mmCIF file of C-alpha atoms in Angstrom:
data_model
loop_
_atom_site.group_PDB
_atom_site.id
_atom_site.type_symbol
_atom_site.label_atom_id
_atom_site.label_comp_id
_atom_site.label_asym_id
_atom_site.label_seq_id
_atom_site.Cartn_x
_atom_site.Cartn_y
_atom_site.Cartn_z
ATOM 1 C CA MET O 109 -19.561 51.292 -28.024
ATOM 2 C CA GLY O 110 -15.863 51.637 -27.195
ATOM 3 C CA GLU O 111 -13.924 49.690 -24.589
ATOM 4 C CA LYS O 112 -15.122 49.640 -21.021
ATOM 5 C CA PRO O 113 -13.630 52.353 -18.832
ATOM 6 C CA LYS O 114 -10.957 51.278 -16.340
ATOM 7 C CA HIS O 115 -11.893 50.712 -12.720
ATOM 8 C CA VAL O 116 -11.777 53.783 -10.481
ATOM 9 C CA SER O 117 -9.350 53.806 -7.575
ATOM 10 C CA TYR O 118 -10.577 56.512 -5.214
ATOM 11 C CA GLY O 119 -11.707 53.925 -2.691
ATOM 12 C CA CYS O 120 -8.473 54.602 -0.815
ATOM 13 C CA CYS O 121 -9.180 58.350 -0.461
ATOM 14 C CA ALA O 122 -9.338 59.528 3.145
ATOM 15 C CA ALA O 123 -12.570 61.002 4.481
ATOM 16 C CA GLY O 124 -12.049 64.498 5.845
ATOM 17 C CA VAL O 125 -9.239 65.294 3.413
ATOM 18 C CA PRO O 126 -10.402 67.266 0.345
ATOM 19 C CA GLY O 127 -8.762 66.061 -2.863
ATOM 20 C CA SER O 128 -8.434 69.641 -4.104
ATOM 21 C CA LYS O 129 -5.851 71.375 -1.896
ATOM 22 C CA LYS O 130 -6.730 74.730 -3.446
ATOM 23 C CA GLY O 131 -10.336 74.578 -2.235
ATOM 24 C CA VAL O 132 -12.031 74.411 -5.622
ATOM 25 C CA SER O 133 -15.851 74.553 -5.456
ATOM 26 C CA GLY O 134 -18.039 73.338 -8.264
ATOM 27 C CA VAL O 135 -21.464 72.605 -9.643
ATOM 28 C CA ARG O 136 -22.863 70.194 -12.199
ATOM 29 C CA PHE O 137 -26.249 71.280 -13.516
ATOM 30 C CA SER O 138 -28.882 70.747 -16.197
ATOM 31 C CA LEU O 139 -31.582 73.068 -17.481
ATOM 32 C CA ALA O 140 -34.869 71.637 -18.783
ATOM 33 C CA PRO O 141 -37.141 74.159 -20.537
ATOM 34 C CA MET O 142 -40.415 72.326 -21.151
ATOM 35 C CA SER O 143 -40.907 73.717 -24.633
ATOM 36 C CA ASP O 144 -40.282 72.652 -28.219
ATOM 37 C CA GLY O 145 -37.640 75.398 -28.356
ATOM 38 C CA TYR O 146 -35.625 73.915 -25.475
ATOM 39 C CA ALA O 147 -32.335 73.406 -27.295
ATOM 40 C CA GLU O 148 -31.771 77.026 -28.272
ATOM 41 C CA GLN O 149 -33.034 78.171 -24.865
ATOM 42 C CA ILE O 150 -30.372 76.056 -23.106
ATOM 43 C CA LEU O 151 -27.516 76.683 -25.530
ATOM 44 C CA GLY O 152 -28.227 80.412 -25.730
ATOM 45 C CA ALA O 153 -28.024 80.732 -21.950
ATOM 46 C CA ILE O 154 -24.839 78.684 -21.675
ATOM 47 C CA ARG O 155 -23.176 80.928 -24.272
ATOM 48 C CA LYS O 156 -24.239 84.158 -22.538
ATOM 49 C CA VAL O 157 -22.641 83.435 -19.145
ATOM 50 C CA ASP O 158 -19.401 85.354 -18.538
ATOM 51 C CA LEU O 159 -16.885 82.590 -17.815
ATOM 52 C CA SER O 160 -13.896 84.819 -17.116
ATOM 53 C CA LYS O 161 -13.896 83.687 -13.450
ATOM 54 C CA LEU O 162 -14.863 80.038 -14.030
ATOM 55 C CA TRP O 163 -13.653 76.817 -15.602
ATOM 56 C CA SER O 164 -16.524 75.279 -17.570
ATOM 57 C CA LYS O 165 -17.316 72.136 -19.516
ATOM 58 C CA SER O 166 -20.629 71.091 -21.089
ATOM 59 C CA ASP O 167 -21.564 67.617 -22.324
ATOM 60 C CA ALA O 168 -24.801 66.218 -23.760
ATOM 61 C CA THR O 169 -26.576 66.111 -20.377
ATOM 62 C CA SER O 170 -25.016 68.741 -18.120
ATOM 63 C CA THR O 171 -22.597 71.596 -17.534
ATOM 64 C CA VAL O 172 -19.851 71.864 -14.908
ATOM 65 C CA TYR O 173 -18.467 75.103 -13.444
ATOM 66 C CA ARG O 174 -15.412 75.055 -11.160
ATOM 67 C CA GLY O 175 -13.886 77.973 -9.297
ATOM 68 C CA THR O 176 -14.452 79.901 -6.095
ATOM 69 C CA ALA O 177 -17.782 79.317 -4.361
ATOM 70 C CA GLU O 178 -18.883 82.868 -5.203
ATOM 71 C CA ALA O 179 -18.019 82.515 -8.898
ATOM 72 C CA VAL O 180 -19.731 79.111 -9.148
ATOM 73 C CA LEU O 181 -22.980 80.408 -7.657
ATOM 74 C CA ASP O 182 -22.786 83.559 -9.769
ATOM 75 C CA GLY O 183 -22.445 81.508 -12.960
ATOM 76 C CA LEU O 184 -25.259 79.136 -12.005
ATOM 77 C CA ARG O 185 -27.621 82.004 -11.214
ATOM 78 C CA ALA O 186 -26.702 83.723 -14.488
ATOM 79 C CA CYS O 187 -27.288 80.635 -16.624
ATOM 80 C CA PHE O 188 -30.721 80.054 -15.064
ATOM 81 C CA ILE O 189 -31.771 83.693 -15.525
ATOM 82 C CA TYR O 190 -30.475 83.862 -19.108
ATOM 83 C CA ALA O 191 -32.491 80.718 -19.947
ATOM 84 C CA TYR O 192 -35.711 82.226 -18.573
ATOM 85 C CA ARG O 193 -38.500 82.865 -21.077
ATOM 86 C CA GLU O 194 -41.792 84.427 -20.054
ATOM 87 C CA GLY O 195 -44.471 81.750 -19.733
ATOM 88 C CA VAL O 196 -42.150 78.791 -20.368
ATOM 89 C CA HIS O 197 -42.005 76.242 -17.560
ATOM 90 C CA MET O 198 -38.349 75.372 -16.892
ATOM 91 C CA SER O 199 -36.461 73.409 -14.268
ATOM 92 C CA LEU O 200 -32.884 73.616 -13.066
ATOM 93 C CA ASP O 201 -31.239 70.636 -11.361
ATOM 94 C CA ALA O 202 -27.872 71.348 -9.794
ATOM 95 C CA THR O 203 -25.393 69.625 -7.513
ATOM 96 C CA LEU O 204 -23.063 71.961 -5.632
ATOM 97 C CA THR O 205 -19.932 70.355 -4.207
ATOM 98 C CA LYS O 206 -16.815 71.229 -2.289
ATOM 99 C CA GLY O 207 -14.164 69.096 -0.642
ATOM 100 C CA CYS O 208 -14.695 65.663 -2.210
ATOM 101 C CA PRO O 209 -11.749 63.433 -1.201
ATOM 102 C CA GLY O 210 -11.636 62.157 -4.795
ATOM 103 C CA ASP O 211 -11.372 65.668 -6.270
ATOM 104 C CA VAL O 212 -8.147 66.946 -7.860
ATOM 105 C CA ASP O 213 -6.426 70.289 -8.372
ATOM 106 C CA ALA O 214 -7.240 70.394 -12.075
ATOM 107 C CA ASP O 215 -9.933 71.917 -14.281
ATOM 108 C CA TYR O 216 -10.436 75.137 -12.361
ATOM 109 C CA THR O 217 -10.194 78.899 -12.509
ATOM 110 C CA LEU O 218 -9.599 80.569 -9.158
ATOM 111 C CA GLU O 219 -10.150 84.306 -9.413
ATOM 112 C CA PHE O 220 -10.619 85.889 -6.025
ATOM 113 C CA GLU O 221 -11.030 89.471 -7.264
ATOM 114 C CA GLU O 222 -14.669 90.277 -8.011
ATOM 115 C CA PRO O 223 -15.831 86.685 -8.587
ATOM 116 C CA ARG O 224 -19.472 87.712 -9.128
ATOM 117 C CA VAL O 225 -18.900 89.076 -12.602
ATOM 118 C CA ASN O 226 -22.349 88.186 -13.976
ATOM 119 C CA TYR O 227 -24.516 89.612 -11.212
ATOM 120 C CA PRO O 228 -24.502 93.324 -12.141
ATOM 121 C CA LYS O 229 -26.101 92.575 -15.510
ATOM 122 C CA LEU O 230 -28.828 90.453 -13.899
ATOM 123 C CA ALA O 231 -29.719 92.295 -10.704
ATOM 124 C CA ALA O 232 -32.764 93.934 -12.294
ATOM 125 C CA PHE O 233 -34.340 90.650 -13.502
ATOM 126 C CA HIS O 234 -36.991 89.354 -11.131
ATOM 127 C CA PHE O 235 -39.308 86.365 -11.343
ATOM 128 C CA PRO O 236 -40.690 83.895 -8.808
ATOM 129 C CA VAL O 237 -39.159 80.433 -8.445
ATOM 130 C CA ALA O 238 -40.138 77.386 -6.415
ATOM 131 C CA GLY O 239 -38.338 74.174 -5.758
ATOM 132 C CA ARG O 240 -36.375 72.248 -3.181
ATOM 133 C CA PHE O 241 -32.929 71.512 -1.845
ATOM 134 C CA ALA O 242 -31.142 68.989 0.329
ATOM 135 C CA VAL O 243 -27.818 69.346 2.144
ATOM 136 C CA TYR O 244 -25.479 66.357 2.468
ATOM 137 C CA PRO O 245 -22.438 66.909 4.710
ATOM 138 C CA LEU O 246 -20.307 63.782 4.075
ATOM 139 C CA GLY O 247 -17.950 62.035 6.478
ATOM 140 C CA THR O 248 -19.324 63.592 9.672
ATOM 141 C CA ASP O 249 -21.561 62.339 12.489
ATOM 142 C CA SER O 250 -23.046 65.712 13.347
ATOM 143 C CA TYR O 251 -24.658 66.417 10.014
ATOM 144 C CA MET O 252 -28.283 66.527 11.122
ATOM 145 C CA SER O 253 -27.731 69.633 13.280
ATOM 146 C CA LEU O 254 -25.916 71.383 10.417
ATOM 147 C CA ILE O 255 -28.888 70.666 8.163
ATOM 148 C CA ALA O 256 -31.402 71.867 10.749
ATOM 149 C CA ASP O 257 -29.450 75.133 11.284
ATOM 150 C CA THR O 258 -29.395 75.699 7.520
ATOM 151 C CA VAL O 259 -33.120 75.079 7.092
ATOM 152 C CA ASN O 260 -33.993 77.313 10.039
ATOM 153 C CA ALA O 261 -31.909 80.165 8.595
ATOM 154 C CA GLY O 262 -33.965 79.843 5.398
ATOM 155 C CA ILE O 263 -37.225 79.938 7.349
ATOM 156 C CA ASP O 264 -36.069 83.155 9.048
ATOM 157 C CA ARG O 265 -35.245 84.702 5.652
ATOM 158 C CA GLY O 266 -38.615 83.732 4.193
ATOM 159 C CA VAL O 267 -37.289 81.547 1.362
ATOM 160 C CA VAL O 268 -37.939 78.156 2.976
ATOM 161 C CA SER O 269 -41.640 77.431 2.591
ATOM 162 C CA GLY O 270 -41.822 74.002 4.220
ATOM 163 C CA SER O 271 -40.397 70.498 4.385
ATOM 164 C CA GLY O 272 -41.288 67.210 2.761
ATOM 165 C CA HIS O 273 -39.778 63.774 2.534
ATOM 166 C CA TYR O 274 -36.142 64.022 1.344
ATOM 167 C CA ALA O 275 -36.269 67.762 0.655
ATOM 168 C CA THR O 276 -36.797 71.254 2.018
ATOM 169 C CA PHE O 277 -38.983 73.501 -0.128
ATOM 170 C CA LEU O 278 -37.835 76.847 -1.524
ATOM 171 C CA GLN O 279 -39.996 79.719 -2.741
ATOM 172 C CA GLY O 280 -39.338 83.359 -3.573
ATOM 173 C CA ASP O 281 -37.803 85.796 -6.000
ATOM 174 C CA VAL O 282 -34.981 84.282 -8.024
ATOM 175 C CA HIS O 283 -32.400 86.540 -6.354
ATOM 176 C CA ALA O 284 -33.642 85.909 -2.807
ATOM 177 C CA VAL O 285 -33.397 82.151 -3.385
ATOM 178 C CA PHE O 286 -29.943 82.323 -4.999
ATOM 179 C CA ASP O 287 -28.683 84.707 -2.286
ATOM 180 C CA TYR O 288 -29.728 82.134 0.310
ATOM 181 C CA LEU O 289 -28.175 79.212 -1.601
ATOM 182 C CA SER O 290 -24.933 81.172 -2.038
ATOM 183 C CA ASP O 291 -24.808 82.062 1.652
ATOM 184 C CA ILE O 292 -25.436 78.525 2.909
ATOM 185 C CA PHE O 293 -22.921 77.038 0.482
ATOM 186 C CA LEU O 294 -20.276 79.464 1.756
ATOM 187 C CA SER O 295 -21.107 79.077 5.436
ATOM 188 C CA LEU O 296 -21.406 75.269 5.346
ATOM 189 C CA SER O 297 -18.181 75.007 3.310
ATOM 190 C CA ALA O 298 -16.396 76.590 6.250
ATOM 191 C CA ARG O 299 -17.836 74.027 8.683
ATOM 192 C CA VAL O 300 -17.788 70.781 6.633
ATOM 193 C CA SER O 301 -14.862 69.118 4.872
ATOM 194 C CA HIS O 302 -16.977 67.482 2.112
ATOM 195 C CA LEU O 303 -20.255 69.170 1.258
ATOM 196 C CA VAL O 304 -22.937 68.418 -1.338
ATOM 197 C CA ILE O 305 -26.072 70.527 -1.863
ATOM 198 C CA GLU O 306 -28.686 69.186 -4.274
ATOM 199 C CA ILE O 307 -30.965 71.852 -5.769
ATOM 200 C CA ALA O 308 -34.068 71.719 -7.975
ATOM 201 C CA LEU O 309 -35.698 75.013 -8.972
ATOM 202 C CA ALA O 310 -38.430 75.777 -11.467
ATOM 203 C CA CYS O 311 -40.303 78.770 -12.825
ATOM 204 C CA ASN O 312 -43.540 79.461 -14.714
ATOM 205 C CA PHE O 313 -45.672 76.679 -13.302
ATOM 206 C CA PRO O 314 -48.752 75.858 -15.389
ATOM 207 C CA GLU O 315 -50.930 76.636 -12.356
ATOM 208 C CA GLU O 316 -49.773 80.278 -12.564
ATOM 209 C CA ASN O 317 -50.887 80.813 -16.161
ATOM 210 C CA MET R 53 -48.021 84.339 1.556
ATOM 211 C CA GLY R 54 -49.051 82.588 4.763
ATOM 212 C CA GLU R 55 -47.167 82.514 8.031
ATOM 213 C CA LYS R 56 -43.595 81.348 8.101
ATOM 214 C CA PRO R 57 -43.176 77.638 8.849
ATOM 215 C CA LYS R 58 -41.972 76.701 12.333
ATOM 216 C CA HIS R 59 -38.330 75.864 12.871
ATOM 217 C CA VAL R 60 -37.352 72.238 12.307
ATOM 218 C CA SER R 61 -36.008 70.237 15.231
ATOM 219 C CA TYR R 62 -34.224 67.252 13.743
ATOM 220 C CA GLY R 63 -30.839 68.679 14.676
ATOM 221 C CA CYS R 64 -30.885 66.378 17.680
ATOM 222 C CA CYS R 65 -31.338 63.218 15.570
ATOM 223 C CA ALA R 66 -28.549 60.678 16.012
ATOM 224 C CA ALA R 67 -26.379 59.759 13.034
ATOM 225 C CA GLY R 68 -26.449 56.033 12.345
ATOM 226 C CA VAL R 69 -29.997 55.616 13.646
ATOM 227 C CA PRO R 70 -32.620 55.610 10.867
ATOM 228 C CA GLY R 71 -35.732 57.576 11.808
ATOM 229 C CA SER R 72 -37.957 54.967 10.165
ATOM 230 C CA LYS R 73 -37.735 51.803 12.256
ATOM 231 C CA LYS R 74 -39.600 49.858 9.579
ATOM 232 C CA GLY R 75 -36.908 50.485 6.964
ATOM 233 C CA VAL R 76 -38.968 52.573 4.571
ATOM 234 C CA SER R 77 -37.148 53.463 1.309
ATOM 235 C CA GLY R 78 -38.206 56.332 -0.862
ATOM 236 C CA VAL R 79 -37.630 58.540 -3.853
ATOM 237 C CA ARG R 80 -38.477 62.126 -4.760
ATOM 238 C CA PHE R 81 -38.375 62.734 -8.504
ATOM 239 C CA SER R 82 -39.313 65.103 -11.306
ATOM 240 C CA LEU R 83 -39.851 64.446 -14.998
ATOM 241 C CA ALA R 84 -39.072 67.163 -17.551
ATOM 242 C CA PRO R 85 -40.252 66.426 -21.098
ATOM 243 C CA MET R 86 -38.792 69.201 -23.261
ATOM 244 C CA SER R 87 -41.908 69.667 -25.340
ATOM 245 C CA ASP R 88 -44.929 71.963 -25.438
ATOM 246 C CA GLY R 89 -47.000 68.932 -24.434
ATOM 247 C CA TYR R 90 -45.040 68.365 -21.211
ATOM 248 C CA ALA R 91 -47.917 68.669 -18.743
ATOM 249 C CA GLU R 92 -50.025 65.843 -20.151
ATOM 250 C CA GLN R 93 -46.915 63.741 -20.684
ATOM 251 C CA ILE R 94 -46.016 64.020 -16.981
ATOM 252 C CA LEU R 95 -49.521 63.722 -15.574
ATOM 253 C CA GLY R 96 -50.429 60.838 -17.864
ATOM 254 C CA ALA R 97 -47.405 58.855 -16.682
ATOM 255 C CA ILE R 98 -48.036 59.571 -13.009
ATOM 256 C CA ARG R 99 -51.610 58.336 -13.371
ATOM 257 C CA LYS R 100 -50.587 55.115 -15.154
ATOM 258 C CA VAL R 101 -48.216 53.789 -12.466
ATOM 259 C CA ASP R 102 -49.700 50.972 -10.374
ATOM 260 C CA LEU R 103 -49.435 52.297 -6.814
ATOM 261 C CA SER R 104 -50.830 49.240 -5.038
ATOM 262 C CA LYS R 105 -47.405 48.599 -3.439
ATOM 263 C CA LEU R 106 -46.415 52.248 -2.832
ATOM 264 C CA TRP R 107 -47.365 55.332 -0.891
ATOM 265 C CA SER R 108 -47.317 58.321 -3.240
ATOM 266 C CA LYS R 109 -47.711 62.083 -3.125
ATOM 267 C CA SER R 110 -47.257 64.611 -5.945
ATOM 268 C CA ASP R 111 -46.904 68.377 -5.600
ATOM 269 C CA ALA R 112 -46.262 71.119 -8.167
ATOM 270 C CA THR R 113 -42.577 70.228 -8.598
ATOM 271 C CA SER R 114 -42.119 66.561 -7.742
ATOM 272 C CA THR R 115 -43.513 63.184 -6.765
ATOM 273 C CA VAL R 116 -42.600 61.024 -3.756
ATOM 274 C CA TYR R 117 -42.894 57.233 -3.558
ATOM 275 C CA ARG R 118 -42.326 55.407 -0.257
ATOM 276 C CA GLY R 119 -42.257 51.661 0.324
ATOM 277 C CA THR R 120 -39.845 48.779 -0.028
ATOM 278 C CA ALA R 121 -36.702 49.474 -2.071
ATOM 279 C CA GLU R 122 -37.941 47.118 -4.816
ATOM 280 C CA ALA R 123 -41.348 48.780 -5.034
ATOM 281 C CA VAL R 124 -39.830 52.287 -5.079
ATOM 282 C CA LEU R 125 -37.470 51.456 -7.936
ATOM 283 C CA ASP R 126 -40.245 49.634 -9.792
ATOM 284 C CA GLY R 127 -42.521 52.670 -9.571
ATOM 285 C CA LEU R 128 -39.771 55.083 -10.634
ATOM 286 C CA ARG R 129 -38.857 52.961 -13.654
ATOM 287 C CA ALA R 130 -42.520 52.665 -14.617
ATOM 288 C CA CYS R 131 -43.201 56.395 -14.410
ATOM 289 C CA PHE R 132 -40.161 57.192 -16.591
ATOM 290 C CA ILE R 133 -41.121 54.585 -19.207
ATOM 291 C CA TYR R 134 -44.785 55.636 -19.255
ATOM 292 C CA ALA R 135 -43.700 59.261 -19.851
ATOM 293 C CA TYR R 136 -41.505 58.282 -22.817
ATOM 294 C CA ARG R 137 -42.563 59.631 -26.236
ATOM 295 C CA GLU R 138 -40.658 58.784 -29.379
ATOM 296 C CA GLY R 139 -38.432 61.691 -30.392
ATOM 297 C CA VAL R 140 -39.167 63.834 -27.320
ATOM 298 C CA HIS R 141 -36.122 64.742 -25.233
ATOM 299 C CA MET R 142 -36.956 64.157 -21.558
ATOM 300 C CA SER R 143 -35.026 64.145 -18.317
ATOM 301 C CA LEU R 144 -35.682 62.430 -15.003
ATOM 302 C CA ASP R 145 -34.121 63.759 -11.795
ATOM 303 C CA ALA R 146 -34.516 61.504 -8.777
ATOM 304 C CA THR R 147 -33.199 61.278 -5.232
ATOM 305 C CA LEU R 148 -33.327 57.797 -3.717
ATOM 306 C CA THR R 149 -33.071 57.661 0.080
ATOM 307 C CA LYS R 150 -33.098 55.184 2.913
ATOM 308 C CA GLY R 151 -32.281 55.531 6.589
ATOM 309 C CA CYS R 152 -32.400 59.300 7.173
ATOM 310 C CA PRO R 153 -32.244 59.939 10.951
ATOM 311 C CA GLY R 154 -34.977 62.559 10.500
ATOM 312 C CA ASP R 155 -37.343 60.131 8.736
ATOM 313 C CA VAL R 156 -40.497 58.825 10.422
ATOM 314 C CA ASP R 157 -42.660 55.706 10.283
ATOM 315 C CA ALA R 158 -45.450 57.454 8.412
ATOM 316 C CA ASP R 159 -46.550 57.882 4.805
ATOM 317 C CA TYR R 160 -45.609 54.441 3.548
ATOM 318 C CA THR R 161 -46.918 51.236 2.065
ATOM 319 C CA LEU R 162 -44.816 48.170 2.850
ATOM 320 C CA GLU R 163 -45.847 45.265 0.676
ATOM 321 C CA PHE R 164 -43.214 42.563 0.620
ATOM 322 C CA GLU R 165 -45.104 40.159 -1.664
ATOM 323 C CA GLU R 166 -44.329 40.847 -5.323
ATOM 324 C CA PRO R 167 -43.260 44.475 -4.907
ATOM 325 C CA ARG R 168 -42.382 44.876 -8.614
ATOM 326 C CA VAL R 169 -45.960 45.068 -9.762
ATOM 327 C CA ASN R 170 -45.334 47.397 -12.723
ATOM 328 C CA TYR R 171 -42.426 45.591 -14.331
ATOM 329 C CA PRO R 172 -44.277 42.803 -16.219
ATOM 330 C CA LYS R 173 -46.200 45.387 -18.261
ATOM 331 C CA LEU R 174 -43.006 47.263 -19.177
ATOM 332 C CA ALA R 175 -40.417 44.561 -19.753
ATOM 333 C CA ALA R 176 -40.869 44.713 -23.538
ATOM 334 C CA PHE R 177 -40.240 48.490 -23.799
ATOM 335 C CA HIS R 178 -36.674 49.314 -24.763
ATOM 336 C CA PHE R 179 -34.954 52.619 -25.485
ATOM 337 C CA PRO R 180 -31.474 54.011 -24.807
ATOM 338 C CA VAL R 181 -30.882 56.369 -21.902
ATOM 339 C CA ALA R 182 -27.852 58.372 -20.785
ATOM 340 C CA GLY R 183 -27.194 60.314 -17.642
ATOM 341 C CA ARG R 184 -25.340 60.268 -14.373
ATOM 342 C CA PHE R 185 -25.548 59.327 -10.718
ATOM 343 C CA ALA R 186 -23.796 60.026 -7.441
ATOM 344 C CA VAL R 187 -23.861 57.983 -4.234
ATOM 345 C CA TYR R 188 -23.801 59.727 -0.843
ATOM 346 C CA PRO R 189 -23.422 57.415 2.171
ATOM 347 C CA LEU R 190 -24.035 59.741 5.139
ATOM 348 C CA GLY R 191 -22.571 59.515 8.635
ATOM 349 C CA THR R 192 -19.681 57.187 7.771
ATOM 350 C CA ASP R 193 -15.937 57.663 7.270
ATOM 351 C CA SER R 194 -15.487 54.832 4.787
ATOM 352 C CA TYR R 195 -17.793 56.150 2.122
ATOM 353 C CA MET R 196 -15.257 56.593 -0.681
ATOM 354 C CA SER R 197 -14.546 52.853 -0.911
ATOM 355 C CA LEU R 198 -18.286 52.087 -1.003
ATOM 356 C CA ILE R 199 -18.659 54.536 -3.894
ATOM 357 C CA ALA R 200 -15.679 53.091 -5.771
ATOM 358 C CA ASP R 201 -17.027 49.525 -5.382
ATOM 359 C CA THR R 202 -20.396 50.667 -6.716
ATOM 360 C CA VAL R 203 -18.915 52.431 -9.732
ATOM 361 C CA ASN R 204 -16.660 49.492 -10.558
ATOM 362 C CA ALA R 205 -19.628 47.103 -10.476
ATOM 363 C CA GLY R 206 -21.312 49.353 -13.046
ATOM 364 C CA ILE R 207 -18.238 49.341 -15.254
ATOM 365 C CA ASP R 208 -18.230 45.518 -15.164
ATOM 366 C CA ARG R 209 -21.905 45.457 -16.168
ATOM 367 C CA GLY R 210 -21.355 47.890 -19.041
ATOM 368 C CA VAL R 211 -23.742 50.611 -17.829
ATOM 369 C CA VAL R 212 -21.104 52.983 -16.411
ATOM 370 C CA SER R 213 -19.561 54.817 -19.347
ATOM 371 C CA GLY R 214 -17.121 57.079 -17.508
ATOM 372 C CA SER R 215 -16.625 59.586 -14.713
ATOM 373 C CA GLY R 216 -16.663 63.370 -14.523
ATOM 374 C CA HIS R 217 -16.577 65.970 -11.809
ATOM 375 C CA TYR R 218 -19.281 65.244 -9.208
ATOM 376 C CA ALA R 219 -20.872 62.382 -11.152
ATOM 377 C CA THR R 220 -20.464 58.965 -12.719
ATOM 378 C CA PHE R 221 -21.942 58.611 -16.203
ATOM 379 C CA LEU R 222 -24.592 56.041 -17.110
ATOM 380 C CA GLN R 223 -25.478 54.733 -20.554
ATOM 381 C CA GLY R 224 -27.504 51.806 -21.843
ATOM 382 C CA ASP R 225 -30.945 50.343 -22.350
ATOM 383 C CA VAL R 226 -33.484 51.723 -19.911
ATOM 384 C CA HIS R 227 -33.889 48.321 -18.191
ATOM 385 C CA ALA R 228 -30.141 47.672 -17.907
ATOM 386 C CA VAL R 229 -29.673 51.055 -16.228
ATOM 387 C CA PHE R 230 -32.636 50.634 -13.872
ATOM 388 C CA ASP R 231 -31.588 47.059 -13.025
ATOM 389 C CA TYR R 232 -28.178 48.421 -12.001
ATOM 390 C CA LEU R 233 -29.675 51.305 -9.984
ATOM 391 C CA SER R 234 -32.062 48.905 -8.225
ATOM 392 C CA ASP R 235 -29.241 46.492 -7.399
ATOM 393 C CA ILE R 236 -26.890 49.142 -5.997
ATOM 394 C CA PHE R 237 -29.659 50.756 -3.949
ATOM 395 C CA LEU R 238 -30.452 47.376 -2.389
ATOM 396 C CA SER R 239 -26.847 46.332 -1.808
ATOM 397 C CA LEU R 240 -25.720 49.713 -0.422
ATOM 398 C CA SER R 241 -28.815 49.906 1.807
ATOM 399 C CA ALA R 242 -27.578 46.761 3.515
ATOM 400 C CA ARG R 243 -24.136 48.305 4.156
ATOM 401 C CA VAL R 244 -24.974 51.949 4.999
ATOM 402 C CA SER R 245 -27.307 53.314 7.661
ATOM 403 C CA HIS R 246 -28.234 56.509 5.748
ATOM 404 C CA LEU R 247 -27.963 56.365 1.978
ATOM 405 C CA VAL R 248 -28.741 58.903 -0.755
ATOM 406 C CA ILE R 249 -28.374 58.234 -4.489
ATOM 407 C CA GLU R 250 -28.869 61.173 -6.843
ATOM 408 C CA ILE R 251 -29.855 60.189 -10.393
ATOM 409 C CA ALA R 252 -30.286 62.155 -13.638
ATOM 410 C CA LEU R 253 -31.331 60.244 -16.761
ATOM 411 C CA ALA R 254 -32.437 61.458 -20.162
ATOM 412 C CA CYS R 255 -33.590 60.032 -23.472
ATOM 413 C CA ASN R 256 -33.951 61.193 -27.076
ATOM 414 C CA PHE R 257 -31.006 63.561 -27.247
ATOM 415 C CA PRO R 258 -31.156 66.035 -30.134
ATOM 416 C CA GLU R 259 -27.814 64.662 -31.398
ATOM 417 C CA GLU R 260 -29.555 61.313 -32.072
ATOM 418 C CA ASN R 261 -32.263 62.728 -34.317
#
């Protein structure tokens, strides 16, 4: 054990004022393949993702991507698909964020030309996923209507399969679900100063085998 | 595929007014043992938890506990410890919530006498965990100072090991980390109308073996 970290000082940050003036979006995520071969499955996927449009850092528990919203979602989708193995149950837990008042204009790649650099290689991969998400618009009073609009758009698209305590359920082809998540992250980002979307997806449930 | 679910209607809920008038706390969580024996490891733990002080429901991807804050944290800690296997890397992803305007006074057990019914059986189990958490106080402008206070309390207790993008890092004995999470959930619940705490913990990292 080293010395204790110093106290943080972002308590004075103003709500409604993103810390990143350049509009950096980001995600922190973890993959959990429920298999003895999990380590190579995770590390192999992380290495395969084209990071030319993203800043990335991995530690022992998670990976962070920072860039444009489109590039962040493209990288997340790619890492999940590259980690897929037929018959292996796997979960993805991800936190998408934009506009945190404590954020800074550092650790990013902002490439606005063709940010979805991974998608063309993955468009032909299809498998069913199921999971849940929750939207947290911070620093605003009107957040419940934003959440309801978002959920109802997912019902109309056929990827929202129901609601439970603390979550809205997702179900569908991997691309249909990621298309929806990408679209709501982009559209909510335009309406909310500080946005968090928590996502949990999984594939190859034991019930299916 | 059945019919599409009906549109949700909680867009009209008022911020600052919890939907549950009885003050029900809750958690939705998933365990991911990264081992071929994951299914029995998860199901065995879920079955072992004493639910006499909690309402509980499990589906294919997650489990929900609802009750007092103390009982919810006690059940979550118990399920994680019961799922522990020496040498098996495992992650826990959990979303703790209280005060959502869209919540309802249903699906709960509220037992205020000795809510921590699982703890005595587990107090002697010790193993190191590492992970991260993020606090989201909804519907308030002053949330960044609440978050900073919470993080600094964790630094003083020695369970907060640093900060990264979108998360604060946790490290320590399983009980020290859960004691801290229980304490901050209780103290923040008293200061915030609608509170969400996102938690990711893991044990038995491959680097340790």
